[in-house]
Amino acid sequence: MTANPNPPSDNSKQVSLQQIAQQFMVGLQQHFDMLAYSLASRHSVREEDYVRYAKAPLIMPVASRHQNFEQMQAYAGDLMLRQVIGDILNLSVTALNNAHFLLALVKATHAKNEVSKDSQEIAQRSQKKFISAQLDEKFNLLEQDYGVLCEMEDSITSLSFCMHALVKQGGQVRSAQLDSNGELVVEYKAVRLSGGVDAVEAVKPKQSLNAKLSEQRKVFRQGDFIAFSDTELQLILVSVAAFADSLFQSVDSYAKNYKSPN
């Protein structure tokens, strides 16, 4: 990501929340565009093209283990799922790290614009501890040290459980990933359009639409296999923007309302 969670150099006198937030969102858009491109490529590939490219070098490492088109379609889908969820988690951690560093600077400088060497070192020590913390501990530290409650905390944590299931359990949900209701729930944002307008019609120009964000839930139970539709993956990625925006707004609010303990 282009957003940098690390402290600024000694030559930097102040840190711009707006700049860091903008850099993060631009990087997030690049991930979104890459996902859209990958989905389009995956659904556009033809079996004859796959066969042609596979045979082009006239040699294979282990020809007897060559996979056919259907096998590679399934493998590519599984690989994309793991990659996208991994990207979403990495993006979320980057947002958390960015937000924490800014909060630590506000606290160390007592909400002053100038960043002295001493205050930078204090923030840097706090940031080092935060970066090494596990995901759930990051959320706890933000709440305990700064009173920041994170939107979508449960869903980000659920996605980490999904990733564990994909990497360690063949994609199957087990009891360790379930909540007290016996569910593994991933919530994400979706756009609801008025008048029954569908997604295809929504891209037509000069059309007046009434759109608003709504909450959607994807529920897995014990024995289910982790799977998301293409659109669900895209919407979960977009939801990281709402997650990050809420975090950065919390930083802004913390800075504006900060009261020195002295």
PDB file of C-alpha atoms in Angstrom, residues 39-257:
ATOM      1  CA  LEU A  39     -12.298 -11.317 -12.459  1.00  0.00           C
ATOM      2  CA  ALA A  40     -12.809 -10.177 -16.049  1.00  0.00           C
ATOM      3  CA  SER A  41      -9.739 -12.109 -17.195  1.00  0.00           C
ATOM      4  CA  ARG A  42     -10.768 -15.238 -15.343  1.00  0.00           C
ATOM      5  CA  HIS A  43     -14.238 -15.303 -16.862  1.00  0.00           C
ATOM      6  CA  SER A  44     -13.013 -14.435 -20.356  1.00  0.00           C
ATOM      7  CA  VAL A  45     -10.412 -17.171 -20.731  1.00  0.00           C
ATOM      8  CA  ARG A  46     -11.284 -19.975 -23.159  1.00  0.00           C
ATOM      9  CA  GLU A  47     -10.240 -23.614 -22.952  1.00  0.00           C
ATOM     10  CA  GLU A  48      -8.571 -23.514 -26.368  1.00  0.00           C
ATOM     11  CA  ASP A  49      -6.460 -20.540 -25.277  1.00  0.00           C
ATOM     12  CA  TYR A  50      -5.356 -22.380 -22.133  1.00  0.00           C
ATOM     13  CA  VAL A  51      -4.399 -25.452 -24.149  1.00  0.00           C
ATOM     14  CA  ARG A  52      -2.517 -23.343 -26.690  1.00  0.00           C
ATOM     15  CA  TYR A  53      -0.447 -21.536 -24.079  1.00  0.00           C
ATOM     16  CA  ALA A  54       0.222 -24.745 -22.146  1.00  0.00           C
ATOM     17  CA  LYS A  55       1.605 -26.407 -25.281  1.00  0.00           C
ATOM     18  CA  ALA A  56       3.511 -23.377 -26.613  1.00  0.00           C
ATOM     19  CA  PRO A  57       6.896 -24.176 -24.944  1.00  0.00           C
ATOM     20  CA  LEU A  58       6.728 -27.789 -26.280  1.00  0.00           C
ATOM     21  CA  ILE A  59       7.797 -29.019 -22.848  1.00  0.00           C
ATOM     22  CA  MET A  60       6.380 -29.205 -19.300  1.00  0.00           C
ATOM     23  CA  PRO A  61       8.038 -29.814 -15.919  1.00  0.00           C
ATOM     24  CA  VAL A  62       5.921 -32.941 -15.226  1.00  0.00           C
ATOM     25  CA  ALA A  63       3.604 -33.534 -18.165  1.00  0.00           C
ATOM     26  CA  SER A  64       1.890 -36.461 -16.446  1.00  0.00           C
ATOM     27  CA  ARG A  65       0.594 -34.066 -13.766  1.00  0.00           C
ATOM     28  CA  HIS A  66      -0.668 -31.431 -16.193  1.00  0.00           C
ATOM     29  CA  GLN A  67      -4.101 -30.182 -15.110  1.00  0.00           C
ATOM     30  CA  ASN A  68      -6.968 -29.744 -17.509  1.00  0.00           C
ATOM     31  CA  PHE A  69      -8.980 -26.570 -18.012  1.00  0.00           C
ATOM     32  CA  GLU A  70     -11.701 -27.399 -15.479  1.00  0.00           C
ATOM     33  CA  GLN A  71      -9.146 -28.278 -12.813  1.00  0.00           C
ATOM     34  CA  MET A  72      -7.293 -25.033 -13.363  1.00  0.00           C
ATOM     35  CA  GLN A  73     -10.514 -23.024 -13.248  1.00  0.00           C
ATOM     36  CA  ALA A  74     -11.233 -24.425  -9.785  1.00  0.00           C
ATOM     37  CA  TYR A  75      -7.642 -23.920  -8.651  1.00  0.00           C
ATOM     38  CA  ALA A  76      -7.544 -20.344  -9.943  1.00  0.00           C
ATOM     39  CA  GLY A  77     -10.798 -19.561  -8.128  1.00  0.00           C
ATOM     40  CA  ASP A  78      -9.457 -20.927  -4.837  1.00  0.00           C
ATOM     41  CA  LEU A  79      -6.188 -19.062  -5.285  1.00  0.00           C
ATOM     42  CA  MET A  80      -7.984 -15.789  -6.010  1.00  0.00           C
ATOM     43  CA  LEU A  81     -10.194 -16.207  -2.943  1.00  0.00           C
ATOM     44  CA  ARG A  82      -7.190 -16.656  -0.651  1.00  0.00           C
ATOM     45  CA  GLN A  83      -5.338 -13.786  -2.289  1.00  0.00           C
ATOM     46  CA  VAL A  84      -8.235 -11.331  -2.068  1.00  0.00           C
ATOM     47  CA  ILE A  85      -9.024 -12.124   1.565  1.00  0.00           C
ATOM     48  CA  GLY A  86      -5.317 -11.853   2.347  1.00  0.00           C
ATOM     49  CA  ASP A  87      -5.223  -8.461   0.616  1.00  0.00           C
ATOM     50  CA  ILE A  88      -8.290  -7.303   2.542  1.00  0.00           C
ATOM     51  CA  LEU A  89      -6.694  -8.276   5.850  1.00  0.00           C
ATOM     52  CA  ASN A  90      -3.408  -6.593   4.928  1.00  0.00           C
ATOM     53  CA  LEU A  91      -5.254  -3.430   3.916  1.00  0.00           C
ATOM     54  CA  SER A  92      -7.193  -3.448   7.180  1.00  0.00           C
ATOM     55  CA  VAL A  93      -4.002  -3.859   9.203  1.00  0.00           C
ATOM     56  CA  THR A  94      -2.402  -1.007   7.243  1.00  0.00           C
ATOM     57  CA  ALA A  95      -5.375   1.226   8.072  1.00  0.00           C
ATOM     58  CA  LEU A  96      -5.115   0.273  11.742  1.00  0.00           C
ATOM     59  CA  ASN A  97      -1.373   0.956  11.787  1.00  0.00           C
ATOM     60  CA  ASN A  98      -1.802   4.304  10.042  1.00  0.00           C
ATOM     61  CA  ALA A  99      -4.561   5.369  12.419  1.00  0.00           C
ATOM     62  CA  HIS A 100      -2.619   4.300  15.490  1.00  0.00           C
ATOM     63  CA  PHE A 101       0.504   6.186  14.453  1.00  0.00           C
ATOM     64  CA  LEU A 102      -1.493   9.371  13.996  1.00  0.00           C
ATOM     65  CA  LEU A 103      -3.232   8.863  17.340  1.00  0.00           C
ATOM     66  CA  ALA A 104       0.112   8.238  19.033  1.00  0.00           C
ATOM     67  CA  LEU A 105       1.476  11.459  17.535  1.00  0.00           C
ATOM     68  CA  VAL A 106      -1.517  13.444  18.761  1.00  0.00           C
ATOM     69  CA  LYS A 107      -1.031  12.045  22.244  1.00  0.00           C
ATOM     70  CA  ALA A 108       2.750  12.557  22.243  1.00  0.00           C
ATOM     71  CA  THR A 109       2.530  16.140  20.948  1.00  0.00           C
ATOM     72  CA  HIS A 110      -0.573  17.025  22.997  1.00  0.00           C
ATOM     73  CA  ALA A 111      -2.352  17.756  19.707  1.00  0.00           C
ATOM     74  CA  LYS A 112       0.202  20.337  18.575  1.00  0.00           C
ATOM     75  CA  ASN A 113       1.156  20.661  14.911  1.00  0.00           C
ATOM     76  CA  GLU A 114       4.903  20.571  15.481  1.00  0.00           C
ATOM     77  CA  VAL A 115       6.475  17.133  15.964  1.00  0.00           C
ATOM     78  CA  SER A 116       9.565  17.380  18.155  1.00  0.00           C
ATOM     79  CA  LYS A 117      12.262  14.734  18.289  1.00  0.00           C
ATOM     80  CA  ASP A 118      11.145  13.620  21.753  1.00  0.00           C
ATOM     81  CA  SER A 119       7.478  13.334  20.823  1.00  0.00           C
ATOM     82  CA  GLN A 120       8.408  11.473  17.656  1.00  0.00           C
ATOM     83  CA  GLU A 121      10.409   8.942  19.674  1.00  0.00           C
ATOM     84  CA  ILE A 122       7.508   8.445  22.077  1.00  0.00           C
ATOM     85  CA  ALA A 123       5.107   7.861  19.192  1.00  0.00           C
ATOM     86  CA  GLN A 124       7.606   5.559  17.513  1.00  0.00           C
ATOM     87  CA  ARG A 125       7.914   3.351  20.595  1.00  0.00           C
ATOM     88  CA  SER A 126       4.145   3.135  20.861  1.00  0.00           C
ATOM     89  CA  GLN A 127       3.880   2.357  17.152  1.00  0.00           C
ATOM     90  CA  LYS A 128       6.464  -0.420  17.381  1.00  0.00           C
ATOM     91  CA  LYS A 129       4.409  -2.122  20.078  1.00  0.00           C
ATOM     92  CA  PHE A 130       1.219  -1.700  18.076  1.00  0.00           C
ATOM     93  CA  ILE A 131       2.641  -3.092  14.835  1.00  0.00           C
ATOM     94  CA  SER A 132       3.820  -6.261  16.595  1.00  0.00           C
ATOM     95  CA  ALA A 133       0.399  -6.843  18.207  1.00  0.00           C
ATOM     96  CA  GLN A 134      -2.022  -9.451  16.886  1.00  0.00           C
ATOM     97  CA  LEU A 135      -5.121  -8.265  15.050  1.00  0.00           C
ATOM     98  CA  ASP A 136      -7.529  -8.579  17.984  1.00  0.00           C
ATOM     99  CA  GLU A 137      -5.028  -6.873  20.278  1.00  0.00           C
ATOM    100  CA  LYS A 138      -4.773  -3.913  17.874  1.00  0.00           C
ATOM    101  CA  PHE A 139      -8.483  -3.279  18.289  1.00  0.00           C
ATOM    102  CA  ASN A 140      -8.133  -3.543  22.074  1.00  0.00           C
ATOM    103  CA  LEU A 141      -5.210  -1.093  22.160  1.00  0.00           C
ATOM    104  CA  LEU A 142      -7.092   1.506  20.132  1.00  0.00           C
ATOM    105  CA  GLU A 143     -10.023   1.311  22.526  1.00  0.00           C
ATOM    106  CA  GLN A 144      -7.964   1.218  25.730  1.00  0.00           C
ATOM    107  CA  ASP A 145      -5.418   3.910  24.841  1.00  0.00           C
ATOM    108  CA  TYR A 146      -7.517   6.278  22.732  1.00  0.00           C
ATOM    109  CA  GLY A 147     -11.166   5.371  23.243  1.00  0.00           C
ATOM    110  CA  VAL A 148     -11.513   4.452  19.559  1.00  0.00           C
ATOM    111  CA  LEU A 149     -14.102   1.815  18.688  1.00  0.00           C
ATOM    112  CA  CYS A 150     -13.637   0.368  15.206  1.00  0.00           C
ATOM    113  CA  GLU A 151     -16.494  -0.111  12.797  1.00  0.00           C
ATOM    114  CA  MET A 152     -16.510  -3.605  11.290  1.00  0.00           C
ATOM    115  CA  GLU A 153     -14.143  -4.979  13.942  1.00  0.00           C
ATOM    116  CA  ASP A 154     -16.095  -8.232  14.125  1.00  0.00           C
ATOM    117  CA  SER A 155     -16.114  -8.653  10.353  1.00  0.00           C
ATOM    118  CA  ILE A 156     -12.371  -8.046  10.017  1.00  0.00           C
ATOM    119  CA  THR A 157     -11.809 -10.625  12.746  1.00  0.00           C
ATOM    120  CA  SER A 158     -14.192 -13.025  10.985  1.00  0.00           C
ATOM    121  CA  LEU A 159     -12.217 -12.627   7.760  1.00  0.00           C
ATOM    122  CA  SER A 160      -9.073 -13.640   9.633  1.00  0.00           C
ATOM    123  CA  PHE A 161     -10.946 -16.792  10.704  1.00  0.00           C
ATOM    124  CA  CYS A 162     -11.942 -17.357   7.073  1.00  0.00           C
ATOM    125  CA  MET A 163      -8.312 -17.052   6.032  1.00  0.00           C
ATOM    126  CA  HIS A 164      -7.253 -19.544   8.693  1.00  0.00           C
ATOM    127  CA  ALA A 165      -9.863 -21.999   7.459  1.00  0.00           C
ATOM    128  CA  LEU A 166      -8.709 -21.568   3.850  1.00  0.00           C
ATOM    129  CA  VAL A 167      -5.021 -22.012   4.638  1.00  0.00           C
ATOM    130  CA  LYS A 168      -5.114 -24.571   7.449  1.00  0.00           C
ATOM    131  CA  GLN A 169      -8.415 -26.443   7.116  1.00  0.00           C
ATOM    132  CA  GLY A 170      -8.983 -26.886   3.416  1.00  0.00           C
ATOM    133  CA  GLY A 171     -11.521 -24.062   3.493  1.00  0.00           C
ATOM    134  CA  GLN A 172     -13.895 -25.822   5.889  1.00  0.00           C
ATOM    135  CA  VAL A 173     -15.309 -23.996   8.904  1.00  0.00           C
ATOM    136  CA  ARG A 174     -14.753 -25.636  12.283  1.00  0.00           C
ATOM    137  CA  SER A 175     -16.091 -24.957  15.755  1.00  0.00           C
ATOM    138  CA  ALA A 176     -13.094 -22.786  16.709  1.00  0.00           C
ATOM    139  CA  GLN A 177     -14.211 -20.173  14.163  1.00  0.00           C
ATOM    140  CA  LEU A 178     -17.829 -19.985  15.361  1.00  0.00           C
ATOM    141  CA  ASP A 179     -19.420 -17.417  17.664  1.00  0.00           C
ATOM    142  CA  SER A 180     -21.822 -18.123  20.527  1.00  0.00           C
ATOM    143  CA  ASN A 181     -24.629 -18.581  17.985  1.00  0.00           C
ATOM    144  CA  GLY A 182     -22.695 -21.244  16.110  1.00  0.00           C
ATOM    145  CA  GLU A 183     -22.019 -18.900  13.188  1.00  0.00           C
ATOM    146  CA  LEU A 184     -19.105 -17.262  11.413  1.00  0.00           C
ATOM    147  CA  VAL A 185     -20.514 -13.958  10.153  1.00  0.00           C
ATOM    148  CA  VAL A 186     -18.918 -11.545   7.688  1.00  0.00           C
ATOM    149  CA  GLU A 187     -20.729  -8.224   7.340  1.00  0.00           C
ATOM    150  CA  TYR A 188     -20.078  -5.887   4.450  1.00  0.00           C
ATOM    151  CA  LYS A 189     -21.480  -2.798   2.763  1.00  0.00           C
ATOM    152  CA  ALA A 190     -23.642  -2.940  -0.350  1.00  0.00           C
ATOM    153  CA  VAL A 191     -25.412  -0.318  -2.441  1.00  0.00           C
ATOM    154  CA  ARG A 192     -29.183  -0.451  -2.510  1.00  0.00           C
ATOM    155  CA  LEU A 193     -30.839   1.369  -5.408  1.00  0.00           C
ATOM    156  CA  SER A 194     -34.413   2.606  -5.398  1.00  0.00           C
ATOM    157  CA  GLY A 195     -37.006   1.589  -7.935  1.00  0.00           C
ATOM    158  CA  GLY A 196     -35.592  -1.875  -8.506  1.00  0.00           C
ATOM    159  CA  VAL A 197     -32.706  -0.612 -10.635  1.00  0.00           C
ATOM    160  CA  ASP A 198     -30.093  -3.314 -11.105  1.00  0.00           C
ATOM    161  CA  ALA A 199     -26.305  -2.980 -11.284  1.00  0.00           C
ATOM    162  CA  VAL A 200     -26.183  -2.959 -15.087  1.00  0.00           C
ATOM    163  CA  GLU A 201     -28.707  -0.143 -15.387  1.00  0.00           C
ATOM    164  CA  ALA A 202     -26.888   1.794 -12.695  1.00  0.00           C
ATOM    165  CA  VAL A 203     -23.923   2.527 -14.941  1.00  0.00           C
ATOM    166  CA  LYS A 204     -26.036   4.210 -17.624  1.00  0.00           C
ATOM    167  CA  PRO A 205     -25.339   7.964 -17.878  1.00  0.00           C
ATOM    168  CA  LYS A 206     -27.871  10.699 -17.195  1.00  0.00           C
ATOM    169  CA  GLN A 207     -29.972   8.454 -14.992  1.00  0.00           C
ATOM    170  CA  SER A 208     -31.165   9.748 -11.638  1.00  0.00           C
ATOM    171  CA  LEU A 209     -30.791   7.152  -8.913  1.00  0.00           C
ATOM    172  CA  ASN A 210     -31.434   7.122  -5.201  1.00  0.00           C
ATOM    173  CA  ALA A 211     -28.712   4.941  -3.709  1.00  0.00           C
ATOM    174  CA  LYS A 212     -27.726   4.244  -0.135  1.00  0.00           C
ATOM    175  CA  LEU A 213     -25.420   1.851   1.675  1.00  0.00           C
ATOM    176  CA  SER A 214     -26.938  -1.127   3.404  1.00  0.00           C
ATOM    177  CA  GLU A 215     -25.517  -3.885   5.582  1.00  0.00           C
ATOM    178  CA  GLN A 216     -25.236  -7.391   4.172  1.00  0.00           C
ATOM    179  CA  ARG A 217     -24.308 -10.590   6.021  1.00  0.00           C
ATOM    180  CA  LYS A 218     -22.571 -13.736   4.849  1.00  0.00           C
ATOM    181  CA  VAL A 219     -23.087 -16.547   7.348  1.00  0.00           C
ATOM    182  CA  PHE A 220     -21.096 -19.772   7.600  1.00  0.00           C
ATOM    183  CA  ARG A 221     -21.760 -22.651   9.975  1.00  0.00           C
ATOM    184  CA  GLN A 222     -19.737 -25.642  11.072  1.00  0.00           C
ATOM    185  CA  GLY A 223     -18.854 -27.837   8.117  1.00  0.00           C
ATOM    186  CA  ASP A 224     -19.475 -25.116   5.525  1.00  0.00           C
ATOM    187  CA  PHE A 225     -16.747 -24.283   3.046  1.00  0.00           C
ATOM    188  CA  ILE A 226     -15.609 -20.673   2.747  1.00  0.00           C
ATOM    189  CA  ALA A 227     -16.899 -19.239  -0.524  1.00  0.00           C
ATOM    190  CA  PHE A 228     -17.852 -15.782  -1.761  1.00  0.00           C
ATOM    191  CA  SER A 229     -19.331 -14.666  -5.054  1.00  0.00           C
ATOM    192  CA  ASP A 230     -17.331 -12.291  -7.237  1.00  0.00           C
ATOM    193  CA  THR A 231     -19.537  -9.363  -6.247  1.00  0.00           C
ATOM    194  CA  GLU A 232     -19.311 -10.242  -2.559  1.00  0.00           C
ATOM    195  CA  LEU A 233     -15.520 -10.153  -2.754  1.00  0.00           C
ATOM    196  CA  GLN A 234     -15.662  -6.759  -4.438  1.00  0.00           C
ATOM    197  CA  LEU A 235     -18.078  -5.381  -1.849  1.00  0.00           C
ATOM    198  CA  ILE A 236     -15.996  -6.689   1.048  1.00  0.00           C
ATOM    199  CA  LEU A 237     -12.990  -4.933  -0.454  1.00  0.00           C
ATOM    200  CA  VAL A 238     -15.010  -1.732  -0.843  1.00  0.00           C
ATOM    201  CA  SER A 239     -16.101  -2.073   2.784  1.00  0.00           C
ATOM    202  CA  VAL A 240     -12.471  -1.618   3.807  1.00  0.00           C
ATOM    203  CA  ALA A 241     -12.880   1.970   2.571  1.00  0.00           C
ATOM    204  CA  ALA A 242     -15.731   2.503   5.045  1.00  0.00           C
ATOM    205  CA  PHE A 243     -13.647   0.845   7.749  1.00  0.00           C
ATOM    206  CA  ALA A 244     -10.632   3.074   7.042  1.00  0.00           C
ATOM    207  CA  ASP A 245     -12.739   6.226   6.679  1.00  0.00           C
ATOM    208  CA  SER A 246     -14.274   5.605  10.089  1.00  0.00           C
ATOM    209  CA  LEU A 247     -10.809   5.105  11.572  1.00  0.00           C
ATOM    210  CA  PHE A 248      -9.430   8.310  10.102  1.00  0.00           C
ATOM    211  CA  GLN A 249     -12.502  10.231  11.260  1.00  0.00           C
ATOM    212  CA  SER A 250     -11.824   8.896  14.755  1.00  0.00           C
ATOM    213  CA  VAL A 251      -8.269  10.231  14.527  1.00  0.00           C
ATOM    214  CA  ASP A 252      -9.577  13.643  13.498  1.00  0.00           C
ATOM    215  CA  SER A 253     -12.105  13.655  16.328  1.00  0.00           C
ATOM    216  CA  TYR A 254      -9.466  12.569  18.846  1.00  0.00           C
ATOM    217  CA  ALA A 255      -7.137  15.381  17.754  1.00  0.00           C
ATOM    218  CA  LYS A 256      -9.861  18.035  17.893  1.00  0.00           C
ATOM    219  CA  ASN A 257     -11.118  16.949  21.303  1.00  0.00           C
TER     220      ASN A 257
END
